[in-house]
Amino acid sequence: MSITEHELEIKLEEVEDPDIGEDIVSLGLVNDLRIDDETARISLAFNAPYAPSEMEIGNRIRDVIEEAGLEADLRAHVDEEHGFDDEVLPKVRNVIAVSSGKGGVGKTTVAANLAAGLEKRGAMVGLLDADIHGPNVPQILPAESDPGVTPNEDIVPPRSDGVRIISMGMMMEDDDDPAILRGPMVNKFMMKFLEGVEWGRLDYLIIDLPPGTGDATLNLLQSMPVTGSVVVTTPQEMALDDTRKGIQMFNKHDTPVFGVVENMSSFICPSCGDQHGLFGTGGADTIVDKYDVPLLGRIPIHPDFGADGSEGALIKDDDSEVQSHLEDLVGEVADRIGETNRRTVSENVTHEPANKLPTETKD
């Protein structure tokens, strides 16, 4: 006799979330389960496409289904009942802020490679350059066309190698033109970028924030459902001091900090390959220990990946020695996004033991 839906639900209790350490049924991650014509059709409350941990969970579920003699049809679905905002940017699944306490630490380069790396994995990604006074994203990810405009005057972002981007730098006649704007005008541009861009459907919207803890960042936190933040620093104590302030700001606004990226962590000699801690070593560890946030990765200084960035996303350059560091970083960030979202689901969905789940639920 074929396995029943009731029996398959119980078997799914054996599948553990590798980041949270509990089974997917008790966490409320199984929205619906149906067996139809020897196929198990399962809806999962996942919201981080191409995150390694969620792909691992999916593979484990497929193994359980295969052991039961069935084909697998897995889908992902979350909405307001799972704790996600359905009003602001309803077509965008995750908004990720990339910040730094001070300028010159390579924040924009990290943001651009994070966006390009998620797109490389197969996700639909947008990158908003919210650094109004220093819009450097177009230098790293040059737009393939000019921005468009919809009939209701929303901006349509152009693409750069698959990533949809918008930046104040696209509004300048010359690359060297300064953005001389006072506070009210900065806020006006920020609100236009936050509310007046037609992104279409996105798995991830990466926002490259201006350095520091000023109005632009506060506007973002108050206007958009930010999934979480990535904080970029260098090992020097001055940069670390400002990084601590940035983490405190996100904590006060109940915005999860996915972790810290230590850029320029060491210098890789292009001749001999040795690494040297030019700016000290292990500086980010003090932040990780004090604020209990993960260290997402250390990125070395390399001619390919300096403080000023470089043209093109090196995560897509197979000849770059930095690529592996960036690949690890993107995977780590995606996993932290997934873990945060799954915890949100767990906090908002009423859990029932698998043997009490109904055989049919609304997807």
Tab-separated table of C-alpha atoms in Angstrom:
chain	number	residue	atom	x	y	z
A	1	MET	CA	0.000	0.000	0.000
A	2	SER	CA	1.251	3.512	-0.824
A	3	ILE	CA	2.239	5.820	2.003
A	4	THR	CA	-0.470	8.185	3.191
A	5	GLU	CA	-0.181	11.958	3.580
A	6	HIS	CA	-0.428	11.485	7.343
A	7	GLU	CA	2.511	9.036	7.326
A	8	LEU	CA	4.626	11.238	5.052
A	9	GLU	CA	4.089	14.217	7.354
A	10	ILE	CA	5.438	12.194	10.245
A	11	LYS	CA	8.511	11.202	8.194
A	12	LEU	CA	9.180	14.878	7.462
A	13	GLU	CA	9.712	15.405	11.189
A	14	GLU	CA	13.074	13.701	10.591
A	15	VAL	CA	14.204	16.647	8.395
A	16	GLU	CA	16.059	19.150	10.558
A	17	ASP	CA	16.732	22.796	9.765
A	18	PRO	CA	20.576	22.926	9.799
A	19	ASP	CA	20.667	26.537	11.044
A	20	ILE	CA	17.907	26.468	13.665
A	21	GLY	CA	18.304	22.868	14.842
A	22	GLU	CA	14.613	21.924	14.906
A	23	ASP	CA	12.545	19.875	12.485
A	24	ILE	CA	10.731	21.605	9.637
A	25	VAL	CA	7.269	20.460	10.752
A	26	SER	CA	7.462	21.851	14.282
A	27	LEU	CA	8.902	25.086	12.863
A	28	GLY	CA	5.793	25.509	10.700
A	29	LEU	CA	7.745	25.376	7.450
A	30	VAL	CA	5.388	22.885	5.773
A	31	ASN	CA	2.450	24.883	4.401
A	32	ASP	CA	0.688	22.077	2.609
A	33	LEU	CA	1.244	18.440	1.692
A	34	ARG	CA	-0.751	16.433	-0.831
A	35	ILE	CA	-0.149	13.123	-2.541
A	36	ASP	CA	-1.597	13.020	-6.020
A	37	ASP	CA	-0.964	10.310	-8.617
A	38	GLU	CA	2.213	9.031	-6.865
A	39	THR	CA	3.576	12.588	-6.568
A	40	ALA	CA	4.095	14.367	-3.234
A	41	ARG	CA	3.272	18.038	-3.746
A	42	ILE	CA	4.658	20.075	-0.857
A	43	SER	CA	4.502	23.829	-0.269
A	44	LEU	CA	7.306	25.111	1.960
A	45	ALA	CA	7.498	28.427	3.809
A	46	PHE	CA	10.884	29.296	2.284
A	47	ASN	CA	11.827	32.800	1.167
A	48	ALA	CA	15.554	32.784	0.358
A	49	PRO	CA	15.949	31.398	-3.191
A	50	TYR	CA	19.262	29.643	-3.865
A	51	ALA	CA	20.392	29.805	-0.231
A	52	PRO	CA	22.593	26.729	0.370
A	53	SER	CA	20.800	25.703	3.576
A	54	GLU	CA	17.342	25.845	1.996
A	55	MET	CA	18.598	23.855	-0.988
A	56	GLU	CA	20.043	21.317	1.468
A	57	ILE	CA	16.680	21.041	3.259
A	58	GLY	CA	14.954	20.631	-0.104
A	59	ASN	CA	17.312	17.812	-1.061
A	60	ARG	CA	16.687	16.057	2.262
A	61	ILE	CA	12.927	16.306	1.701
A	62	ARG	CA	13.352	14.804	-1.769
A	63	ASP	CA	15.302	11.924	-0.233
A	64	VAL	CA	12.458	11.235	2.211
A	65	ILE	CA	9.913	11.344	-0.614
A	66	GLU	CA	12.027	9.076	-2.816
A	67	GLU	CA	12.406	6.582	0.048
A	68	ALA	CA	8.612	6.559	0.255
A	69	GLY	CA	8.400	5.588	-3.412
A	70	LEU	CA	7.005	8.922	-4.633
A	71	GLU	CA	8.017	11.715	-6.995
A	72	ALA	CA	8.665	15.133	-5.456
A	73	ASP	CA	7.077	18.440	-6.438
A	74	LEU	CA	8.368	21.144	-4.056
A	75	ARG	CA	7.303	24.772	-4.106
A	76	ALA	CA	7.929	27.797	-1.887
A	77	HIS	CA	5.317	30.240	-0.654
A	78	VAL	CA	5.131	32.875	2.090
A	79	ASP	CA	2.806	35.800	2.644
A	80	GLU	CA	1.396	38.044	5.356
A	81	GLU	CA	0.223	35.154	7.530
A	82	HIS	CA	3.851	34.029	7.803
A	83	GLY	CA	4.892	37.453	9.128
A	84	PHE	CA	5.988	39.155	5.899
A	85	ASP	CA	4.938	42.632	4.741
A	86	ASP	CA	2.549	42.400	1.803
A	87	GLU	CA	1.982	46.139	1.267
A	88	VAL	CA	5.370	47.798	0.698
A	89	LEU	CA	7.285	46.402	-2.295
A	90	PRO	CA	4.979	43.369	-2.597
A	91	LYS	CA	6.963	42.006	-5.548
A	92	VAL	CA	10.284	42.070	-3.668
A	93	ARG	CA	10.923	39.073	-1.421
A	94	ASN	CA	13.952	40.348	0.540
A	95	VAL	CA	15.427	43.818	1.104
A	96	ILE	CA	19.075	43.649	2.225
A	97	ALA	CA	20.897	46.749	3.478
A	98	VAL	CA	24.679	46.865	3.045
A	99	SER	CA	26.199	49.480	5.339
A	100	SER	CA	29.432	50.731	6.839
A	101	GLY	CA	30.288	53.038	9.702
A	102	LYS	CA	32.640	55.087	7.528
A	103	GLY	CA	33.617	55.490	3.905
A	104	GLY	CA	36.533	53.876	2.115
A	105	VAL	CA	36.065	50.352	3.467
A	106	GLY	CA	34.859	48.806	0.192
A	107	LYS	CA	31.156	48.716	1.046
A	108	THR	CA	29.979	49.381	-2.515
A	109	THR	CA	32.277	46.711	-3.924
A	110	VAL	CA	30.885	44.196	-1.434
A	111	ALA	CA	27.286	45.225	-2.236
A	112	ALA	CA	27.837	44.953	-6.001
A	113	ASN	CA	29.474	41.534	-5.736
A	114	LEU	CA	26.763	40.318	-3.365
A	115	ALA	CA	24.109	41.335	-5.905
A	116	ALA	CA	26.023	39.818	-8.816
A	117	GLY	CA	26.739	36.656	-6.831
A	118	LEU	CA	23.078	36.074	-5.994
A	119	GLU	CA	22.176	36.664	-9.646
A	120	LYS	CA	24.886	34.205	-10.659
A	121	ARG	CA	23.195	31.553	-8.507
A	122	GLY	CA	19.963	32.098	-10.427
A	123	ALA	CA	18.097	34.678	-8.337
A	124	MET	CA	16.307	37.790	-9.617
A	125	VAL	CA	18.271	40.666	-8.086
A	126	GLY	CA	18.139	44.447	-7.935
A	127	LEU	CA	20.799	46.827	-6.613
A	128	LEU	CA	19.844	50.283	-5.336
A	129	ASP	CA	22.730	52.715	-4.938
A	130	ALA	CA	21.407	54.848	-2.080
A	131	ASP	CA	24.720	56.654	-1.563
A	132	ILE	CA	23.460	59.907	-3.067
A	133	HIS	CA	26.694	61.880	-2.594
A	134	GLY	CA	29.032	59.056	-3.654
A	135	PRO	CA	27.192	56.892	-6.194
A	136	ASN	CA	29.866	54.412	-7.262
A	137	VAL	CA	27.791	51.378	-8.230
A	138	PRO	CA	27.829	52.251	-11.990
A	139	GLN	CA	31.643	52.080	-11.937
A	140	ILE	CA	31.510	48.447	-10.843
A	141	LEU	CA	28.320	47.414	-12.641
A	142	PRO	CA	27.967	49.651	-15.717
A	143	ALA	CA	24.369	49.917	-16.914
A	144	GLU	CA	23.582	48.442	-20.302
A	145	SER	CA	21.091	51.243	-21.080
A	146	ASP	CA	19.587	54.405	-19.629
A	147	PRO	CA	16.816	54.136	-17.020
A	148	GLY	CA	13.280	54.061	-18.406
A	149	VAL	CA	10.094	55.697	-17.148
A	150	THR	CA	6.623	54.181	-16.763
A	151	PRO	CA	3.421	56.110	-17.663
A	152	ASN	CA	2.984	56.953	-13.954
A	153	GLU	CA	6.580	58.286	-13.853
A	154	ASP	CA	8.174	55.437	-11.925
A	155	ILE	CA	11.789	54.734	-12.853
A	156	VAL	CA	12.505	51.474	-14.693
A	157	PRO	CA	16.013	50.304	-13.724
A	158	PRO	CA	18.366	49.142	-16.481
A	159	ARG	CA	20.397	45.951	-16.151
A	160	SER	CA	24.074	45.271	-15.679
A	161	ASP	CA	24.934	41.666	-16.521
A	162	GLY	CA	21.571	40.470	-15.217
A	163	VAL	CA	21.321	42.738	-12.144
A	164	ARG	CA	18.758	45.549	-12.222
A	165	ILE	CA	20.411	48.708	-10.933
A	166	ILE	CA	19.527	52.298	-10.163
A	167	SER	CA	21.917	54.983	-8.971
A	168	MET	CA	22.231	58.733	-8.639
A	169	GLY	CA	25.310	58.288	-10.809
A	170	MET	CA	22.993	57.595	-13.760
A	171	MET	CA	21.414	61.029	-13.320
A	172	MET	CA	24.705	62.928	-13.684
A	173	GLU	CA	25.783	64.358	-17.039
A	174	ASP	CA	29.430	63.647	-16.221
A	175	ASP	CA	30.958	60.997	-13.964
A	176	ASP	CA	32.936	63.674	-12.128
A	177	ASP	CA	29.932	65.913	-11.405
A	178	PRO	CA	29.383	66.258	-7.651
A	179	ALA	CA	25.957	65.677	-6.140
A	180	ILE	CA	25.681	68.982	-4.276
A	181	LEU	CA	22.414	68.492	-2.417
A	182	ARG	CA	21.143	69.691	0.939
A	183	GLY	CA	19.258	67.462	3.362
A	184	PRO	CA	15.691	67.962	2.015
A	185	MET	CA	16.811	67.232	-1.574
A	186	VAL	CA	18.738	64.161	-0.463
A	187	ASN	CA	15.614	62.879	1.272
A	188	LYS	CA	13.534	63.640	-1.847
A	189	PHE	CA	15.845	61.568	-4.047
A	190	MET	CA	15.974	58.806	-1.447
A	191	MET	CA	12.193	58.553	-1.250
A	192	LYS	CA	11.966	58.479	-5.035
A	193	PHE	CA	14.489	55.636	-5.131
A	194	LEU	CA	12.705	53.794	-2.321
A	195	GLU	CA	9.132	54.248	-3.528
A	196	GLY	CA	9.275	55.279	-7.194
A	197	VAL	CA	11.243	52.485	-8.898
A	198	GLU	CA	9.495	49.713	-10.812
A	199	TRP	CA	11.717	46.764	-9.941
A	200	GLY	CA	9.380	44.042	-11.104
A	201	ARG	CA	9.649	40.719	-9.303
A	202	LEU	CA	12.832	40.335	-7.262
A	203	ASP	CA	14.143	37.663	-4.952
A	204	TYR	CA	16.636	40.130	-3.461
A	205	LEU	CA	16.937	43.916	-3.473
A	206	ILE	CA	20.405	44.942	-2.269
A	207	ILE	CA	20.641	48.531	-1.009
A	208	ASP	CA	24.080	50.133	-0.891
A	209	LEU	CA	23.627	52.663	1.918
A	210	PRO	CA	25.712	55.792	2.401
A	211	PRO	CA	28.323	55.411	5.149
A	212	GLY	CA	27.416	56.375	8.680
A	213	THR	CA	24.104	56.536	10.521
A	214	GLY	CA	22.436	59.547	8.893
A	215	ASP	CA	18.981	60.405	7.579
A	216	ALA	CA	19.194	58.209	4.464
A	217	THR	CA	19.625	55.069	6.528
A	218	LEU	CA	16.926	56.065	8.995
A	219	ASN	CA	14.508	56.771	6.131
A	220	LEU	CA	15.169	53.319	4.759
A	221	LEU	CA	14.551	51.583	8.085
A	222	GLN	CA	11.317	53.539	8.601
A	223	SER	CA	9.990	53.191	5.029
A	224	MET	CA	10.775	49.640	3.930
A	225	PRO	CA	10.498	46.113	5.330
A	226	VAL	CA	14.249	45.460	5.606
A	227	THR	CA	14.969	41.747	5.982
A	228	GLY	CA	18.365	42.467	7.518
A	229	SER	CA	21.719	44.178	7.142
A	230	VAL	CA	25.293	43.327	6.215
A	231	VAL	CA	27.910	45.555	7.864
A	232	VAL	CA	31.262	46.089	6.141
A	233	THR	CA	34.388	47.123	8.022
A	234	THR	CA	38.170	46.963	7.847
A	235	PRO	CA	40.451	45.728	10.659
A	236	GLN	CA	41.555	49.222	11.806
A	237	GLU	CA	40.264	50.323	15.197
A	238	MET	CA	38.821	53.592	13.836
A	239	ALA	CA	36.686	51.711	11.326
A	240	LEU	CA	35.647	49.221	14.001
A	241	ASP	CA	34.506	52.027	16.316
A	242	ASP	CA	32.142	53.328	13.636
A	243	THR	CA	30.997	49.806	12.819
A	244	ARG	CA	29.870	49.323	16.417
A	245	LYS	CA	27.712	52.443	16.126
A	246	GLY	CA	26.137	51.117	12.950
A	247	ILE	CA	25.258	47.799	14.585
A	248	GLN	CA	23.734	49.649	17.536
A	249	MET	CA	21.586	51.689	15.125
A	250	PHE	CA	20.193	48.557	13.455
A	251	ASN	CA	19.562	46.952	16.845
A	252	LYS	CA	17.585	49.986	18.033
A	253	HIS	CA	15.386	49.729	14.933
A	254	ASP	CA	14.872	45.966	15.368
A	255	THR	CA	16.621	45.231	12.088
A	256	PRO	CA	18.505	41.919	12.099
A	257	VAL	CA	22.240	42.199	11.513
A	258	PHE	CA	23.193	39.194	9.410
A	259	GLY	CA	26.827	39.728	10.269
A	260	VAL	CA	30.061	41.563	9.586
A	261	VAL	CA	32.293	41.448	6.519
A	262	GLU	CA	35.945	42.241	7.231
A	263	ASN	CA	37.284	43.747	4.015
A	264	MET	CA	41.028	44.333	3.445
A	265	SER	CA	41.636	41.706	6.124
A	266	SER	CA	45.082	40.923	4.738
A	267	PHE	CA	47.228	41.628	1.705
A	268	ILE	CA	47.815	38.832	-0.790
A	269	CYS	CA	51.140	39.320	-2.506
A	270	PRO	CA	50.520	38.820	-6.241
A	271	SER	CA	54.111	37.558	-6.695
A	272	CYS	CA	54.477	34.980	-3.925
A	273	GLY	CA	50.890	34.498	-2.714
A	274	ASP	CA	51.766	35.178	0.948
A	275	GLN	CA	49.252	37.051	3.133
A	276	HIS	CA	50.206	40.032	5.312
A	277	GLY	CA	48.016	41.852	7.858
A	278	LEU	CA	48.742	45.415	6.774
A	279	PHE	CA	45.890	46.901	8.821
A	280	GLY	CA	46.062	44.492	11.734
A	281	THR	CA	44.438	41.083	12.040
A	282	GLY	CA	41.240	39.799	13.604
A	283	GLY	CA	39.763	43.236	14.243
A	284	ALA	CA	36.227	42.153	13.361
A	285	ASP	CA	36.433	39.364	15.954
A	286	THR	CA	35.980	41.921	18.736
A	287	ILE	CA	32.648	42.988	17.206
A	288	VAL	CA	31.548	39.413	16.646
A	289	ASP	CA	32.235	38.579	20.298
A	290	LYS	CA	30.644	41.709	21.784
A	291	TYR	CA	27.453	41.846	19.700
A	292	ASP	CA	27.014	38.129	19.052
A	293	VAL	CA	26.798	38.533	15.279
A	294	PRO	CA	28.379	36.190	12.728
A	295	LEU	CA	31.567	36.949	10.832
A	296	LEU	CA	30.305	36.507	7.285
A	297	GLY	CA	33.731	36.510	5.697
A	298	ARG	CA	37.156	38.051	5.375
A	299	ILE	CA	38.106	39.516	2.008
A	300	PRO	CA	41.809	40.137	1.365
A	301	ILE	CA	43.412	43.132	-0.284
A	302	HIS	CA	44.253	42.230	-3.825
A	303	PRO	CA	44.966	44.277	-6.968
A	304	ASP	CA	41.599	42.991	-8.244
A	305	PHE	CA	39.651	44.120	-5.190
A	306	GLY	CA	40.897	47.326	-3.595
A	307	ALA	CA	39.231	49.943	-1.421
A	308	ASP	CA	38.125	51.818	-4.533
A	309	GLY	CA	36.557	48.741	-6.097
A	310	SER	CA	37.083	47.682	-9.692
A	311	GLU	CA	35.061	47.609	-12.887
A	312	GLY	CA	33.066	44.430	-13.135
A	313	ALA	CA	31.890	42.029	-10.434
A	314	LEU	CA	34.843	39.798	-9.618
A	315	ILE	CA	32.545	37.068	-8.374
A	316	LYS	CA	31.847	36.367	-12.044
A	317	ASP	CA	35.542	36.430	-12.983
A	318	ASP	CA	36.833	32.860	-12.892
A	319	ASP	CA	40.422	34.111	-13.150
A	320	SER	CA	40.238	36.255	-10.014
A	321	GLU	CA	41.930	34.974	-6.853
A	322	VAL	CA	39.263	36.769	-4.831
A	323	GLN	CA	36.345	34.906	-6.411
A	324	SER	CA	36.306	32.021	-3.914
A	325	HIS	CA	36.207	34.454	-0.969
A	326	LEU	CA	33.238	36.215	-2.542
A	327	GLU	CA	31.437	32.965	-3.345
A	328	ASP	CA	31.716	31.923	0.305
A	329	LEU	CA	30.437	35.338	1.396
A	330	VAL	CA	27.371	35.207	-0.874
A	331	GLY	CA	26.480	31.721	0.329
A	332	GLU	CA	26.857	32.775	3.955
A	333	VAL	CA	24.667	35.876	3.500
A	334	ALA	CA	22.003	33.875	1.656
A	335	ASP	CA	21.926	31.358	4.513
A	336	ARG	CA	21.536	34.103	7.118
A	337	ILE	CA	18.656	35.582	5.093
A	338	GLY	CA	17.021	32.165	4.945
A	339	GLU	CA	17.496	31.514	8.661
A	340	THR	CA	16.030	34.919	9.574
A	341	ASN	CA	12.990	34.320	7.368
A	342	ARG	CA	12.410	30.804	8.683
A	343	ARG	CA	12.550	32.097	12.255
A	344	THR	CA	9.961	34.716	11.264
A	345	VAL	CA	7.723	31.942	9.947
A	346	SER	CA	8.204	29.938	13.145
A	347	GLU	CA	7.202	32.927	15.281
A	348	ASN	CA	4.049	33.658	13.273
A	349	VAL	CA	2.648	30.269	12.279
A	350	THR	CA	0.704	28.129	14.725
A	351	HIS	CA	2.553	24.827	14.976
A	352	GLU	CA	0.830	21.484	15.206
A	353	PRO	CA	2.530	18.086	15.525
A	354	ALA	CA	2.771	16.421	12.148
A	355	ASN	CA	0.225	13.764	13.087
A	356	LYS	CA	-2.336	16.507	13.715
A	357	LEU	CA	-1.815	18.435	10.494
A	358	PRO	CA	-4.859	18.441	8.190
A	359	THR	CA	-4.472	16.606	4.910
A	360	GLU	CA	-5.503	19.714	3.017
A	361	THR	CA	-4.564	23.300	3.778
A	362	LYS	CA	-4.863	26.477	1.838
A	363	ASP	CA	-1.674	27.448	-0.034
